[in-house]
Tab-separated table of C-alpha atoms in Angstrom:
chain	number	residue	atom	x	y	z
A	3	UNK	CA	-7.228	-22.714	11.623
A	4	UNK	CA	-8.327	-25.183	14.362
A	5	UNK	CA	-12.034	-25.931	14.679
A	6	UNK	CA	-12.208	-23.751	17.749
A	7	UNK	CA	-10.623	-20.650	15.875
A	8	UNK	CA	-13.376	-21.125	12.647
A	9	UNK	CA	-16.000	-19.508	14.755
A	10	UNK	CA	-16.969	-15.906	13.613
A	11	UNK	CA	-16.675	-14.657	16.795
A	12	UNK	CA	-12.775	-15.567	17.543
A	13	UNK	CA	-10.304	-13.794	19.314
A	14	UNK	CA	-10.062	-10.956	16.345
A	15	UNK	CA	-11.728	-7.514	16.840
A	16	UNK	CA	-14.433	-6.508	15.608
A	17	UNK	CA	-14.930	-3.566	13.446
A	18	UNK	CA	-16.677	-1.441	15.731
A	19	UNK	CA	-13.899	-2.911	18.161
A	20	UNK	CA	-11.110	-1.268	15.861
A	21	UNK	CA	-12.593	2.027	15.321
A	22	UNK	CA	-13.596	2.657	18.629
A	23	UNK	CA	-9.401	2.221	19.420
A	24	UNK	CA	-8.779	5.008	17.119
A	25	UNK	CA	-10.569	7.752	19.657
A	26	UNK	CA	-7.649	7.647	21.672
A	27	UNK	CA	-6.574	11.379	21.799
A	28	UNK	CA	-3.951	11.483	19.194
A	29	UNK	CA	-3.715	15.240	17.742
A	30	UNK	CA	-4.860	14.907	14.142
A	31	UNK	CA	-4.954	18.330	11.915
A	32	UNK	CA	-6.964	18.321	8.832
A	33	UNK	CA	-7.367	21.943	6.846
A	34	UNK	CA	-5.796	23.416	9.941
A	35	UNK	CA	-8.340	22.593	12.673
A	36	UNK	CA	-7.737	19.624	15.349
A	37	UNK	CA	-9.959	16.838	15.206
A	38	UNK	CA	-10.914	15.787	18.628
A	39	UNK	CA	-12.248	12.425	17.564
A	40	UNK	CA	-11.284	10.871	13.985
A	41	UNK	CA	-13.579	8.370	13.515
A	42	UNK	CA	-16.723	10.816	13.817
A	43	UNK	CA	-14.889	12.559	11.013
A	44	UNK	CA	-17.222	12.587	7.575
A	45	UNK	CA	-14.350	13.009	5.421
A	46	UNK	CA	-11.894	10.323	7.378
A	47	UNK	CA	-14.938	8.003	8.466
A	48	UNK	CA	-15.220	7.032	4.677
A	49	UNK	CA	-11.462	5.775	4.547
A	50	UNK	CA	-11.884	4.057	8.290
A	51	UNK	CA	-14.526	1.862	7.462
A	52	UNK	CA	-13.089	1.044	3.995
A	53	UNK	CA	-9.758	0.094	5.836
A	54	UNK	CA	-12.066	-1.835	8.395
A	55	UNK	CA	-12.641	-4.640	6.023
A	56	UNK	CA	-10.095	-7.008	7.363
A	57	UNK	CA	-11.575	-6.892	10.875
A	58	UNK	CA	-15.433	-7.206	8.962
A	59	UNK	CA	-13.761	-10.281	6.919
A	60	UNK	CA	-12.504	-11.626	10.307
A	61	UNK	CA	-16.350	-12.131	10.982
A	62	UNK	CA	-17.536	-12.844	7.772
A	63	UNK	CA	-20.492	-15.618	7.783
A	64	UNK	CA	-18.581	-17.463	5.163
A	65	UNK	CA	-16.527	-19.442	6.553
A	66	UNK	CA	-13.672	-19.547	3.637
A	67	UNK	CA	-13.490	-15.712	3.986
A	68	UNK	CA	-12.559	-16.478	7.474
A	69	UNK	CA	-10.167	-18.833	6.952
A	70	UNK	CA	-8.546	-16.632	4.025
A	71	UNK	CA	-8.380	-13.845	6.841
A	72	UNK	CA	-7.547	-15.332	9.900
A	73	UNK	CA	-4.854	-17.327	11.277
A	74	UNK	CA	-3.486	-18.743	14.461
A	75	UNK	CA	-0.441	-17.752	16.004
A	76	UNK	CA	0.964	-18.739	19.878
A	77	UNK	CA	-2.441	-19.853	20.415
A	78	UNK	CA	-4.656	-16.735	19.279
A	79	UNK	CA	-6.789	-16.045	16.265
A	80	UNK	CA	-4.734	-13.161	14.401
A	81	UNK	CA	-5.225	-11.336	11.249
A	82	UNK	CA	-3.201	-13.529	8.360
A	83	UNK	CA	-0.909	-10.909	7.603
A	84	UNK	CA	0.984	-11.545	10.548
A	85	UNK	CA	1.051	-15.016	9.729
A	86	UNK	CA	4.843	-16.130	9.348
A	87	UNK	CA	5.943	-16.760	5.602
A	88	UNK	CA	7.861	-20.536	6.175
A	89	UNK	CA	7.198	-21.359	2.838
A	90	UNK	CA	6.367	-20.212	-1.038
A	91	UNK	CA	2.658	-21.446	-0.288
A	92	UNK	CA	2.432	-18.865	2.628
A	93	UNK	CA	3.768	-16.293	0.491
A	94	UNK	CA	0.608	-17.068	-1.857
A	95	UNK	CA	-1.767	-16.816	0.883
A	96	UNK	CA	-0.658	-13.370	1.494
A	97	UNK	CA	-0.909	-12.465	-2.172
A	98	UNK	CA	-4.338	-13.919	-2.675
A	99	UNK	CA	-5.057	-12.380	0.716
A	100	UNK	CA	-4.429	-8.733	-0.715
A	101	UNK	CA	-5.647	-9.722	-4.205
A	102	UNK	CA	-9.368	-10.147	-2.911
A	103	UNK	CA	-9.360	-7.480	-0.265
A	104	UNK	CA	-8.583	-5.008	-2.983
A	105	UNK	CA	-10.550	-6.621	-5.381
A	106	UNK	CA	-13.610	-6.143	-2.832
A	107	UNK	CA	-12.487	-2.461	-2.056
A	108	UNK	CA	-12.629	-1.793	-5.385
A	109	UNK	CA	-8.968	-1.084	-6.494
A	110	UNK	CA	-8.434	0.066	-2.969
A	111	UNK	CA	-5.681	-1.846	-0.961
A	112	UNK	CA	-6.835	-1.931	3.298
A	113	UNK	CA	-3.199	-0.066	3.611
A	114	UNK	CA	-3.811	-0.173	7.765
A	115	UNK	CA	-2.192	-4.185	7.793
A	116	UNK	CA	0.328	-5.064	5.116
A	117	UNK	CA	2.220	-2.245	5.247
A	118	UNK	CA	2.950	-2.683	8.370
A	119	UNK	CA	3.593	-6.412	8.212
A	120	UNK	CA	5.810	-5.766	5.336
A	121	UNK	CA	7.942	-3.526	7.521
A	122	UNK	CA	8.111	-6.282	10.430
A	123	UNK	CA	8.798	-8.842	7.850
A	124	UNK	CA	11.501	-6.729	6.481
A	125	UNK	CA	12.912	-5.732	9.818
A	126	UNK	CA	13.227	-9.564	10.995
A	127	UNK	CA	15.977	-10.361	8.785
A	128	UNK	CA	17.969	-7.245	8.698
A	129	UNK	CA	17.774	-7.024	12.725
A	130	UNK	CA	19.545	-10.286	12.227
A	131	UNK	CA	22.508	-8.823	10.539
A	132	UNK	CA	22.519	-5.906	13.157
A	133	UNK	CA	22.345	-8.593	16.226
A	134	UNK	CA	25.307	-10.978	14.580
A	135	UNK	CA	27.699	-7.445	14.346
A	136	UNK	CA	26.766	-5.354	17.531
A	137	UNK	CA	25.416	-8.180	19.825
A	138	UNK	CA	22.311	-6.318	20.263
A	139	UNK	CA	18.716	-7.823	20.484
A	140	UNK	CA	16.824	-6.171	17.989
A	141	UNK	CA	15.546	-8.942	16.556
A	142	UNK	CA	13.986	-10.407	19.889
A	143	UNK	CA	12.244	-7.093	19.981
A	144	UNK	CA	10.716	-7.565	16.493
A	145	UNK	CA	9.694	-10.620	17.211
A	146	UNK	CA	7.885	-9.869	20.701
A	147	UNK	CA	6.288	-6.834	19.180
A	148	UNK	CA	4.768	-8.520	16.400
A	149	UNK	CA	3.121	-10.770	18.424
A	150	UNK	CA	2.136	-7.938	20.791
A	151	UNK	CA	0.452	-6.189	17.706
A	152	UNK	CA	-1.104	-9.846	16.061
A	153	UNK	CA	-2.368	-10.215	19.442
A	154	UNK	CA	-3.792	-7.001	19.877
A	155	UNK	CA	-5.263	-6.712	15.960
A	156	UNK	CA	-3.311	-3.613	15.425
A	157	UNK	CA	-3.408	-1.319	12.869
A	158	UNK	CA	0.057	-0.095	11.757
A	159	UNK	CA	1.456	2.296	9.261
A	160	UNK	CA	4.846	3.200	7.864
A	161	UNK	CA	6.847	6.695	8.520
A	162	UNK	CA	9.899	5.917	6.288
A	163	UNK	CA	9.721	8.724	3.792
A	164	UNK	CA	11.566	12.333	5.217
A	165	UNK	CA	11.639	15.236	3.490
A	166	UNK	CA	15.171	15.262	2.656
A	167	UNK	CA	16.141	18.439	1.752
A	168	UNK	CA	19.531	18.537	-0.471
A	169	UNK	CA	18.888	14.911	-1.270
A	170	UNK	CA	22.749	14.825	-3.090
A	171	UNK	CA	23.946	15.103	0.865
A	172	UNK	CA	24.028	12.670	3.604
A	173	UNK	CA	21.662	13.389	7.079
A	174	UNK	CA	24.800	15.209	8.993
A	175	UNK	CA	25.418	17.325	5.612
A	176	UNK	CA	22.425	18.979	5.555
A	177	UNK	CA	22.190	22.366	6.203
A	178	UNK	CA	18.666	21.781	8.217
A	179	UNK	CA	18.218	20.193	10.603
A	180	UNK	CA	14.425	18.962	9.881
A	181	UNK	CA	15.627	17.698	6.655
A	182	UNK	CA	15.966	13.866	8.108
A	183	UNK	CA	14.384	12.530	11.523
A	184	UNK	CA	16.869	12.523	14.235
A	185	UNK	CA	17.410	10.745	17.511
A	186	UNK	CA	17.919	14.336	19.088
A	187	UNK	CA	18.563	12.570	22.776
A	188	UNK	CA	20.099	8.994	23.957
A	189	UNK	CA	19.113	7.771	27.728
A	190	UNK	CA	19.339	4.125	29.479
A	191	UNK	CA	15.692	3.478	29.176
A	192	UNK	CA	15.109	4.741	25.531
A	193	UNK	CA	15.812	7.490	22.937
A	194	UNK	CA	13.943	11.201	21.961
A	195	UNK	CA	13.343	11.661	18.401
A	196	UNK	CA	12.399	14.672	16.154
A	197	UNK	CA	11.441	15.318	12.808
A	198	UNK	CA	8.991	14.788	10.042
A	199	UNK	CA	8.172	12.139	7.746
A	200	UNK	CA	6.140	12.324	4.756
A	201	UNK	CA	3.858	10.596	2.189
A	202	UNK	CA	2.772	8.851	5.310
A	203	UNK	CA	-0.356	6.612	3.891
A	204	UNK	CA	-3.036	6.098	6.319
A	205	UNK	CA	-1.404	7.714	9.177
A	206	UNK	CA	-4.805	9.289	10.738
A	207	UNK	CA	-6.022	5.855	11.681
A	208	UNK	CA	-3.873	3.614	12.355
A	209	UNK	CA	-2.803	2.170	16.172
A	210	UNK	CA	1.094	1.844	15.509
A	211	UNK	CA	3.622	4.162	13.301
A	212	UNK	CA	7.083	2.228	12.116
A	213	UNK	CA	9.722	4.504	11.641
A	214	UNK	CA	12.294	3.346	9.014
A	215	UNK	CA	15.522	5.278	7.828
A	216	UNK	CA	14.724	5.823	4.222
A	217	UNK	CA	18.351	5.323	2.665
A	218	UNK	CA	21.940	4.441	2.888
A	219	UNK	CA	23.938	6.474	5.971
A	220	UNK	CA	27.587	6.855	6.698
A	221	UNK	CA	29.738	7.394	9.315
A	222	UNK	CA	28.464	10.196	11.109
A	223	UNK	CA	24.562	9.995	10.276
A	224	UNK	CA	24.268	7.519	13.697
A	225	UNK	CA	21.608	10.088	14.706
A	226	UNK	CA	19.709	9.752	11.848
A	227	UNK	CA	19.526	5.771	11.728
A	228	UNK	CA	16.503	4.834	13.883
A	229	UNK	CA	14.121	2.275	13.270
A	230	UNK	CA	11.383	1.777	16.035
A	231	UNK	CA	7.666	1.980	16.706
A	232	UNK	CA	5.194	4.721	17.843
A	233	UNK	CA	1.793	4.674	19.151
A	234	UNK	CA	-0.173	7.265	16.802
A	235	UNK	CA	-1.491	8.403	20.049
A	236	UNK	CA	1.986	9.105	22.096
A	237	UNK	CA	2.795	12.741	23.070
A	238	UNK	CA	4.492	14.925	20.465
A	239	UNK	CA	2.983	13.085	17.230
A	240	UNK	CA	1.010	15.221	15.527
A	241	UNK	CA	-0.778	13.959	12.136
A	242	UNK	CA	-1.315	16.029	9.475
A	243	UNK	CA	-4.035	14.558	7.148
A	244	UNK	CA	-3.767	15.869	3.356
A	245	UNK	CA	-7.019	17.794	1.553
A	246	UNK	CA	-9.818	15.054	0.934
A	247	UNK	CA	-11.971	15.092	-2.474
A	248	UNK	CA	-15.417	17.192	-1.321
A	249	UNK	CA	-17.045	14.996	-3.232
A	250	UNK	CA	-19.387	12.212	-1.905
A	251	UNK	CA	-21.753	11.070	-4.743
A	252	UNK	CA	-21.897	7.885	-6.050
A	253	UNK	CA	-22.845	8.482	-9.432
A	254	UNK	CA	-20.563	11.052	-10.436
A	255	UNK	CA	-17.481	9.362	-8.419
A	256	UNK	CA	-18.583	5.244	-8.015
A	257	UNK	CA	-15.300	4.707	-6.519
A	258	UNK	CA	-13.416	7.045	-4.857
A	259	UNK	CA	-16.591	8.217	-3.060
A	260	UNK	CA	-16.905	4.977	-1.506
A	261	UNK	CA	-13.251	3.295	-1.080
A	262	UNK	CA	-10.320	5.649	0.000
A	263	UNK	CA	-7.820	6.378	1.882
A	264	UNK	CA	-5.433	9.050	2.768
A	265	UNK	CA	-2.111	10.294	3.128
A	266	UNK	CA	-0.112	12.988	5.299
A	267	UNK	CA	2.571	14.103	7.098
A	268	UNK	CA	4.048	12.991	10.817
A	269	UNK	CA	5.783	15.723	12.931
A	270	UNK	CA	7.726	13.963	15.626
A	271	UNK	CA	7.831	16.564	18.425
A	272	UNK	CA	10.556	15.375	20.499
A	273	UNK	CA	9.139	11.818	20.838
A	274	UNK	CA	10.598	9.146	23.821
A	275	UNK	CA	10.836	5.717	22.237
A	276	UNK	CA	11.661	3.341	25.205
A	277	UNK	CA	14.275	0.719	23.950
A	278	UNK	CA	11.572	-2.075	23.634
A	279	UNK	CA	10.177	-0.230	20.728
A	280	UNK	CA	13.454	0.600	19.064
A	281	UNK	CA	14.679	-1.839	16.218
A	282	UNK	CA	17.649	0.045	14.905
A	283	UNK	CA	19.885	2.413	16.755
A	284	UNK	CA	23.145	4.014	15.110
A	285	UNK	CA	24.069	1.135	13.821
A	286	UNK	CA	24.442	3.169	10.606
A	287	UNK	CA	25.578	0.442	7.973
A	288	UNK	CA	22.684	-1.598	8.122
A	289	UNK	CA	20.405	1.864	7.664
A	290	UNK	CA	20.024	0.624	3.949
A	291	UNK	CA	19.313	-3.265	4.248
A	292	UNK	CA	16.474	-1.915	7.212
A	293	UNK	CA	15.426	0.591	4.060
A	294	UNK	CA	15.659	-2.370	1.463
A	295	UNK	CA	14.189	-4.910	3.663
A	296	UNK	CA	10.992	-3.163	3.737
A	297	UNK	CA	11.117	-2.107	-0.242
A	298	UNK	CA	11.189	-5.339	-1.436
A	299	UNK	CA	8.073	-6.965	0.761
A	300	UNK	CA	6.163	-3.839	-0.087
A	301	UNK	CA	7.090	-3.789	-3.631
A	302	UNK	CA	5.102	-7.410	-3.342
A	303	UNK	CA	2.285	-5.742	-2.117
A	304	UNK	CA	2.212	-3.234	-4.367
A	305	UNK	CA	1.932	-5.932	-6.665
A	306	UNK	CA	-0.654	-7.915	-5.196
A	307	UNK	CA	-3.018	-4.881	-4.696
A	308	UNK	CA	-2.185	-3.187	-8.518
A	309	UNK	CA	-3.377	-6.667	-9.986
A	310	UNK	CA	-7.125	-6.173	-8.983
A	311	UNK	CA	-6.692	-2.301	-10.339
A	312	UNK	CA	-5.431	-3.548	-13.676
A	313	UNK	CA	-8.317	-5.709	-14.117
A	314	UNK	CA	-10.543	-2.724	-13.132
A	315	UNK	CA	-8.803	-1.023	-16.103
A	316	UNK	CA	-9.558	-3.769	-18.726
A	317	UNK	CA	-13.529	-4.142	-17.635
A	318	UNK	CA	-13.850	-0.526	-17.947
A	319	UNK	CA	-12.571	-0.440	-21.076
A	320	UNK	CA	-14.459	-3.555	-22.479
A	321	UNK	CA	-17.876	-1.954	-20.946
A	322	UNK	CA	-17.472	1.319	-22.376
A	323	UNK	CA	-16.588	-0.152	-25.621
A	324	UNK	CA	-19.855	-2.256	-25.717
A	325	UNK	CA	-22.034	0.841	-24.727
A	326	UNK	CA	-19.689	2.730	-27.806
A	327	UNK	CA	-20.887	0.364	-29.680
A	328	UNK	CA	-17.208	-0.730	-30.877
A	329	UNK	CA	-16.785	-4.179	-28.913
A	330	UNK	CA	-16.018	-5.409	-32.365
A	331	UNK	CA	-13.687	-2.730	-33.687
A	332	UNK	CA	-10.660	-3.956	-34.983
A	333	UNK	CA	-8.378	-0.865	-33.062
A	334	UNK	CA	-10.364	-1.189	-29.908
A	335	UNK	CA	-9.897	-4.593	-29.435
A	336	UNK	CA	-6.437	-4.191	-30.080
A	337	UNK	CA	-6.089	-1.585	-27.675
A	338	UNK	CA	-8.021	-3.422	-24.742
A	339	UNK	CA	-5.442	-6.536	-25.527
A	340	UNK	CA	-2.660	-3.761	-24.498
A	341	UNK	CA	-4.662	-3.250	-20.612
A	342	UNK	CA	-4.920	-6.976	-21.112
A	343	UNK	CA	-0.953	-7.660	-21.505
A	344	UNK	CA	-0.400	-5.485	-18.603
A	345	UNK	CA	-3.037	-6.451	-15.760
A	346	UNK	CA	-2.001	-10.316	-17.141
A	347	UNK	CA	2.285	-9.664	-16.923
A	348	UNK	CA	1.510	-8.117	-13.241
A	349	UNK	CA	-0.473	-11.417	-12.126
A	350	UNK	CA	2.492	-13.614	-13.636
A	351	UNK	CA	5.255	-11.291	-11.510
A	352	UNK	CA	3.307	-11.216	-8.461
A	353	UNK	CA	2.884	-15.136	-8.171
A	354	UNK	CA	6.583	-15.360	-9.571
A	355	UNK	CA	7.403	-13.519	-6.477
A	356	UNK	CA	5.325	-15.801	-4.064
A	357	UNK	CA	6.208	-18.878	-5.811
A	358	UNK	CA	10.203	-18.253	-5.745
A	359	UNK	CA	10.467	-17.098	-2.858
A	360	UNK	CA	13.787	-18.055	-0.872
A	361	UNK	CA	14.588	-18.913	2.654
A	362	UNK	CA	16.317	-16.320	5.063
A	363	UNK	CA	18.859	-17.427	8.032
A	364	UNK	CA	16.377	-16.894	9.967
A	365	UNK	CA	14.001	-20.165	8.108
A	366	UNK	CA	11.661	-17.442	7.115
A	367	UNK	CA	10.847	-16.973	2.927
A	368	UNK	CA	10.478	-13.620	1.684
A	369	UNK	CA	9.625	-12.619	-1.925
A	370	UNK	CA	11.498	-13.314	-4.947
A	371	UNK	CA	13.672	-9.706	-5.143
A	372	UNK	CA	14.047	-9.791	-8.893
A	373	UNK	CA	10.346	-10.348	-9.530
A	374	UNK	CA	9.030	-8.079	-6.997
A	375	UNK	CA	11.255	-5.395	-7.976
A	376	UNK	CA	10.505	-5.944	-11.871
A	377	UNK	CA	6.770	-6.239	-10.957
A	378	UNK	CA	6.974	-2.622	-9.866
A	379	UNK	CA	8.645	-0.938	-12.044
A	380	UNK	CA	6.876	-3.085	-15.141
A	381	UNK	CA	3.447	-1.378	-13.376
A	382	UNK	CA	4.561	1.961	-12.723
A	383	UNK	CA	6.171	2.997	-15.932
A	384	UNK	CA	3.205	1.340	-17.870
A	385	UNK	CA	0.481	2.736	-16.045
A	386	UNK	CA	0.373	6.041	-17.479
A	387	UNK	CA	-0.048	4.635	-20.870
A	388	UNK	CA	-2.880	2.557	-19.514
A	389	UNK	CA	-5.144	5.748	-18.291
A	390	UNK	CA	-4.222	7.002	-21.750
A	391	UNK	CA	-5.645	4.048	-23.497
A	392	UNK	CA	-8.808	3.905	-21.308
A	393	UNK	CA	-9.259	7.907	-21.864
A	394	UNK	CA	-9.060	7.191	-26.021
A	395	UNK	CA	-11.280	4.339	-25.718
A	396	UNK	CA	-14.055	5.853	-23.597
A	397	UNK	CA	-14.086	9.485	-25.720
A	398	UNK	CA	-14.677	13.039	-24.153
A	399	UNK	CA	-18.042	12.908	-22.460
A	400	UNK	CA	-16.028	11.318	-20.035
A	401	UNK	CA	-15.220	14.589	-18.211
A	402	UNK	CA	-17.723	16.924	-20.403
A	403	UNK	CA	-21.379	15.029	-19.370
A	404	UNK	CA	-24.017	16.109	-17.387
A	405	UNK	CA	-23.867	15.193	-13.574
A	406	UNK	CA	-25.994	13.523	-11.062
A	407	UNK	CA	-27.682	16.754	-9.870
A	408	UNK	CA	-28.860	17.415	-13.942
A	409	UNK	CA	-30.573	13.926	-13.682
A	410	UNK	CA	-32.541	15.172	-10.686
A	411	UNK	CA	-33.703	17.413	-13.372
A	412	UNK	CA	-36.520	15.658	-15.132
A	413	UNK	CA	-36.173	17.457	-18.358
A	414	UNK	CA	-32.834	17.216	-18.287
A	415	UNK	CA	-33.095	13.549	-17.526
A	416	UNK	CA	-35.194	12.812	-20.677
A	417	UNK	CA	-32.530	14.660	-22.843
A	418	UNK	CA	-29.997	12.701	-21.680
A	419	UNK	CA	-32.055	9.560	-22.132
A	420	UNK	CA	-33.016	10.717	-25.961
A	421	UNK	CA	-29.433	12.164	-27.257
A	422	UNK	CA	-26.551	10.495	-25.037
A	423	UNK	CA	-27.519	6.512	-25.626
A	424	UNK	CA	-25.389	4.483	-26.603
A	425	UNK	CA	-25.463	0.830	-28.770
A	426	UNK	CA	-29.352	-0.207	-28.819
A	427	UNK	CA	-30.248	-1.110	-25.350
A	428	UNK	CA	-27.853	1.134	-23.896
A	429	UNK	CA	-29.563	4.350	-22.307
A	430	UNK	CA	-27.708	7.594	-21.851
A	431	UNK	CA	-27.993	7.872	-18.011
A	432	UNK	CA	-26.336	3.817	-17.945
A	433	UNK	CA	-23.638	5.229	-20.609
A	434	UNK	CA	-23.045	8.043	-18.916
A	435	UNK	CA	-22.573	5.807	-15.850
A	436	UNK	CA	-19.699	4.555	-17.527
A	437	UNK	CA	-18.391	7.530	-18.512
A	438	UNK	CA	-17.984	8.547	-14.858
A	439	UNK	CA	-16.409	5.169	-14.088
A	440	UNK	CA	-13.913	6.161	-16.747
A	441	UNK	CA	-13.841	9.287	-15.362
A	442	UNK	CA	-12.760	8.431	-11.993
A	443	UNK	CA	-10.483	5.852	-12.715
A	444	UNK	CA	-8.340	8.500	-15.025
A	445	UNK	CA	-9.519	12.321	-14.530
A	446	UNK	CA	-10.582	13.117	-10.966
A	447	UNK	CA	-8.252	13.673	-8.129
A	448	UNK	CA	-8.468	9.915	-6.926
A	449	UNK	CA	-6.964	9.080	-10.568
A	450	UNK	CA	-4.412	12.471	-10.261
A	451	UNK	CA	-3.363	11.109	-6.756
A	452	UNK	CA	-2.723	7.235	-8.421
A	453	UNK	CA	-0.621	8.474	-11.455
A	454	UNK	CA	1.820	9.873	-8.863
A	455	UNK	CA	1.090	6.892	-6.428
A	456	UNK	CA	1.686	4.309	-8.968
A	457	UNK	CA	4.693	5.834	-10.026
A	458	UNK	CA	5.626	6.850	-6.509
A	459	UNK	CA	4.839	4.481	-3.763
A	460	UNK	CA	6.728	1.480	-2.739
A	461	UNK	CA	10.004	3.414	-4.146
A	462	UNK	CA	10.298	5.276	-7.569
A	463	UNK	CA	11.351	3.422	-11.011
A	464	UNK	CA	15.151	4.298	-10.442
A	465	UNK	CA	15.205	2.214	-6.623
A	466	UNK	CA	13.712	-0.655	-8.561
A	467	UNK	CA	15.851	-0.318	-11.307
A	468	UNK	CA	18.750	-0.584	-8.513
A	469	UNK	CA	17.372	-3.129	-6.850
A	470	UNK	CA	17.242	-5.306	-9.820
A	471	UNK	CA	20.452	-4.928	-10.864
A	472	UNK	CA	21.797	-5.826	-7.105
A	473	UNK	CA	19.748	-8.741	-6.904
A	474	UNK	CA	20.124	-10.695	-10.228
A	475	UNK	CA	22.909	-12.894	-10.699
A	476	UNK	CA	24.838	-10.848	-13.370
A	477	UNK	CA	28.097	-12.258	-12.501
A	478	UNK	CA	26.952	-15.847	-12.922
A	479	UNK	CA	25.650	-15.287	-15.916
A	480	UNK	CA	28.710	-13.817	-17.362
A	481	UNK	CA	30.816	-17.023	-16.083
A	482	UNK	CA	28.323	-18.777	-17.745
A	483	UNK	CA	29.028	-17.280	-21.268
A	484	UNK	CA	32.673	-17.294	-20.151
A	485	UNK	CA	32.682	-21.095	-19.372
A	486	UNK	CA	30.847	-21.722	-23.081
A	487	UNK	CA	33.744	-19.765	-24.646
A	488	UNK	CA	36.466	-21.741	-22.993
A	489	UNK	CA	34.680	-24.977	-24.469
A	490	UNK	CA	35.769	-23.591	-27.753
A	491	UNK	CA	39.632	-25.058	-29.374
A	492	UNK	CA	41.018	-22.598	-31.523
């Protein structure tokens, strides 16, 4: 950043400015009722305030925080998420920003910056290939749109997953037209799209929605091979937010009451998309490349934000063991070591994905696909066991202990302190706080959401195995070993 950009009052939006931008007439439903202004809805406001972290950090009084969060692009101060990855070091800066924001967010990623820029970064490489094959100008559109989003400091969500219907069939062979989002009309100035996208993180409170194909496609699927950007407030966009936890008590829900995001379903009811916002339009042979380009970036992001989450599991286990007087117990230490191995393996693969990044034909660096996919596969397939370990260390009071409301009764609070204390120096209330922390991480609705999201977010483990197989040079290793044998005289 230049000296002039070091000011906390640089060209980035303030937190209040960004939040105000969400009151734009968008159509959001929650539990059957239309929300007129999502910024005033108390349930969604927790998630919105959490997601505003990137804008708060942009104006932080501490220069080092602003330096981490902001960068310069085209003469403007923008979020570092828009930094063009021109080296392995720039990939690692992105990793560091995600780790920092997730740590500040108590294990929750901001989700409204990195997902959208994952899409932009993936589209960059894929659209160059489409342009070369079809004489299109998609790459220039992607760069122009990225610059616009950066300059206007917008939040972006990803609308990728289709309902899919019969998963054994390609989109054009589905019995129901609504199984995959599709183009229903093409014109000189743009297209009209119709359908649904599901599992859309942060969809009630982003400015833009990226629509990407969710899979490879075949001839005949031209109407389903669409990549584009749609304002969340566009006519015909209907957002349905998932049910959110009713609880907001920090004692009983020390994490989820303060750090939250939501997912939902987005319906596109004959939404017009102008040409300048279209990045793939019927080129079926590139649908898979567009999907995979995003997936590699998003798995790198997943590795980055899962690292602080893994550290939280280690910390909660160590705290619970301490309060239970078992810090020196050999069996407990072994269990905590398993959690440390989990956390450090994620960090190592995350760092490797950045530092082993490779340059694409556009000159930009991309995360190493083997390390990114391997890391995501590792954290997804081992997370459930880590939750089991933490539950095992903590014990049954994790889910059966008294609530915060019980502690408001002086008589019950006295019983808690007298009978539920831990090792010497740990009161019953303090020990109960630790149980509530473990409960929120492993046994609440928040925890259940993460069990599923860790497995399927950024793609299922089966998708990572396929990507690892494609990216790893198996044939090269085979030829190496064949060469070794050829040197042996018989």
